[in-house]
Tab-separated table of C-alpha atoms in Angstrom:
chain	number	residue	atom	x	y	z
A	1029	MET	CA	0.000	0.000	0.000
A	1030	ARG	CA	2.872	2.360	0.771
A	1031	ALA	CA	4.464	1.730	-2.629
A	1032	LEU	CA	1.128	2.439	-4.312
A	1033	ARG	CA	0.836	5.732	-2.439
A	1034	ILE	CA	4.335	6.761	-3.515
A	1035	ALA	CA	3.752	5.777	-7.146
A	1036	ALA	CA	0.420	7.637	-7.215
A	1037	ALA	CA	2.037	10.788	-5.811
A	1038	VAL	CA	4.923	10.624	-8.298
A	1039	GLU	CA	2.456	10.065	-11.150
A	1040	LEU	CA	0.430	13.128	-10.215
A	1041	LEU	CA	3.416	15.383	-9.467
A	1042	THR	CA	5.233	14.534	-12.685
A	1043	LEU	CA	2.070	15.104	-14.696
A	1044	ALA	CA	1.667	18.517	-13.073
A	1045	ALA	CA	5.313	19.364	-13.767
A	1046	LEU	CA	5.003	18.290	-17.401
A	1047	LEU	CA	1.834	20.322	-17.942
A	1048	ILE	CA	3.249	23.409	-16.245
A	1049	ASN	CA	6.370	23.093	-18.360
A	1050	LEU	CA	4.290	22.651	-21.517
A	1051	PHE	CA	2.201	25.764	-20.933
A	1052	THR	CA	5.030	28.009	-19.702
A	1053	VAL	CA	8.701	27.780	-20.691
A	1054	HIS	CA	8.622	24.383	-22.468
A	1055	THR	CA	12.124	23.370	-21.423
A	1056	GLU	CA	13.179	20.201	-23.207
A	1057	ALA	CA	15.187	18.939	-20.229
A	1058	VAL	CA	12.043	18.853	-18.075
A	1059	SER	CA	10.175	16.929	-20.766
A	1060	SER	CA	13.059	14.525	-21.313
A	1061	LEU	CA	13.318	13.668	-17.630
A	1062	GLY	CA	9.705	14.065	-16.549
A	1063	GLY	CA	8.159	12.025	-19.351
A	1064	PRO	CA	9.895	8.734	-18.582
A	1065	VAL	CA	9.489	9.230	-14.823
A	1066	HIS	CA	5.777	9.873	-15.290
A	1067	GLY	CA	5.412	6.849	-17.565
A	1068	THR	CA	7.217	4.623	-15.105
A	1069	ALA	CA	5.056	5.843	-12.224
A	1070	TYR	CA	1.921	5.287	-14.336
A	1071	LEU	CA	2.936	1.704	-15.099
A	1072	ALA	CA	3.926	1.131	-11.465
A	1073	VAL	CA	0.477	2.253	-10.301
A	1074	ILE	CA	-1.181	-0.196	-12.685
A	1075	ALA	CA	1.134	-3.072	-11.739
A	1076	LEU	CA	0.878	-2.433	-7.996
A	1077	THR	CA	-2.900	-2.157	-8.143
A	1078	TRP	CA	-3.300	-5.409	-10.024
A	1079	ALA	CA	-0.721	-7.190	-7.848
A	1080	THR	CA	-2.006	-6.077	-4.450
A	1081	THR	CA	-5.789	-6.023	-4.877
A	1082	PRO	CA	-7.810	-9.212	-5.265
A	1083	GLY	CA	-10.073	-9.309	-8.287
A	1084	ASP	CA	-13.165	-9.287	-6.093
A	1085	THR	CA	-12.097	-6.284	-3.976
A	1086	ALA	CA	-14.771	-4.087	-5.474
A	1087	PRO	CA	-16.017	-3.696	-9.005
A	1088	GLY	CA	-14.049	-0.980	-10.741
A	1089	THR	CA	-11.018	-0.822	-8.433
A	1090	ARG	CA	-8.548	-2.270	-10.898
A	1091	PRO	CA	-9.836	-0.396	-13.985
A	1092	ARG	CA	-9.439	2.902	-12.115
A	1093	SER	CA	-5.681	2.358	-12.116
A	1094	VAL	CA	-5.432	2.900	-15.872
A	1095	VAL	CA	-6.846	6.437	-15.765
A	1096	PRO	CA	-3.865	8.591	-16.791
A	1097	GLY	CA	-2.582	11.046	-14.201
A	1098	VAL	CA	-5.036	10.367	-11.400
A	1099	GLY	CA	-5.604	6.609	-11.554
A	1100	GLY	CA	-3.465	5.962	-8.505
A	1101	LEU	CA	-5.373	8.494	-6.460
A	1102	LEU	CA	-8.687	7.011	-7.568
A	1103	VAL	CA	-7.553	3.535	-6.508
A	1104	LEU	CA	-6.306	4.775	-3.141
A	1105	ARG	CA	-9.558	6.601	-2.529
A	1106	ARG	CA	-11.546	3.493	-3.421
A	1107	LEU	CA	-9.445	1.217	-1.190
A	1108	ASP	CA	-9.661	3.689	1.697
A	1109	ARG	CA	-13.435	3.836	1.360
A	1110	LEU	CA	-13.667	0.040	1.321
A	1111	ARG	CA	-11.440	-0.232	4.396
A	1112	ARG	CA	-13.628	2.236	6.301
A	1113	LEU	CA	-16.776	0.350	5.291
A	1114	ARG	CA	-15.333	-2.936	6.539
A	1115	ARG	CA	-14.464	-1.340	9.881
A	1116	GLY	CA	-17.983	0.035	10.151
A	1117	GLY	CA	-16.986	3.697	9.935
A	1118	PRO	CA	-18.412	6.365	7.659
A	1119	ALA	CA	-17.459	5.887	4.027
A	1120	GLY	CA	-18.275	9.373	2.826
A	1121	ALA	CA	-21.313	8.095	0.993
A	1122	ALA	CA	-24.601	9.922	0.717
A	1123	PRO	CA	-26.851	9.647	3.772
A	1124	HIS	CA	-29.429	6.885	3.740
A	1125	VAL	CA	-32.860	8.154	2.755
A	1126	THR	CA	-35.844	6.167	3.992
A	1127	ASP	CA	-38.608	7.986	2.108
A	1128	PRO	CA	-38.540	9.159	-1.484
A	1129	PRO	CA	-38.204	12.945	-1.935
A	1130	GLY	CA	-41.439	14.888	-1.861
A	1131	ARG	CA	-43.333	12.225	0.043
A	1132	ALA	CA	-44.969	13.546	3.203
A	1133	ARG	CA	-45.551	11.412	6.281
């Protein structure tokens, strides 16, 4: 889990650096170094997600890892939510509604 967190952070930070570089000074050295680092982090996120999460963890956990730039963060958010649900804590989901909207008692 720690390696996934690191890879997700590197993926996001290198993407931000590449985009900032692209829209400002466009230094080739930043692109030459940042591109491969970003690609490696992207592949690491995918590999770590598929290696550390069982297929039945939750529908959609593994496919989230292939979203470029933020896939790692989406996976971490999903796994954190699942962990909180299993412990019985709040998962950040919408409150449970017992009656449909507009229905008076």
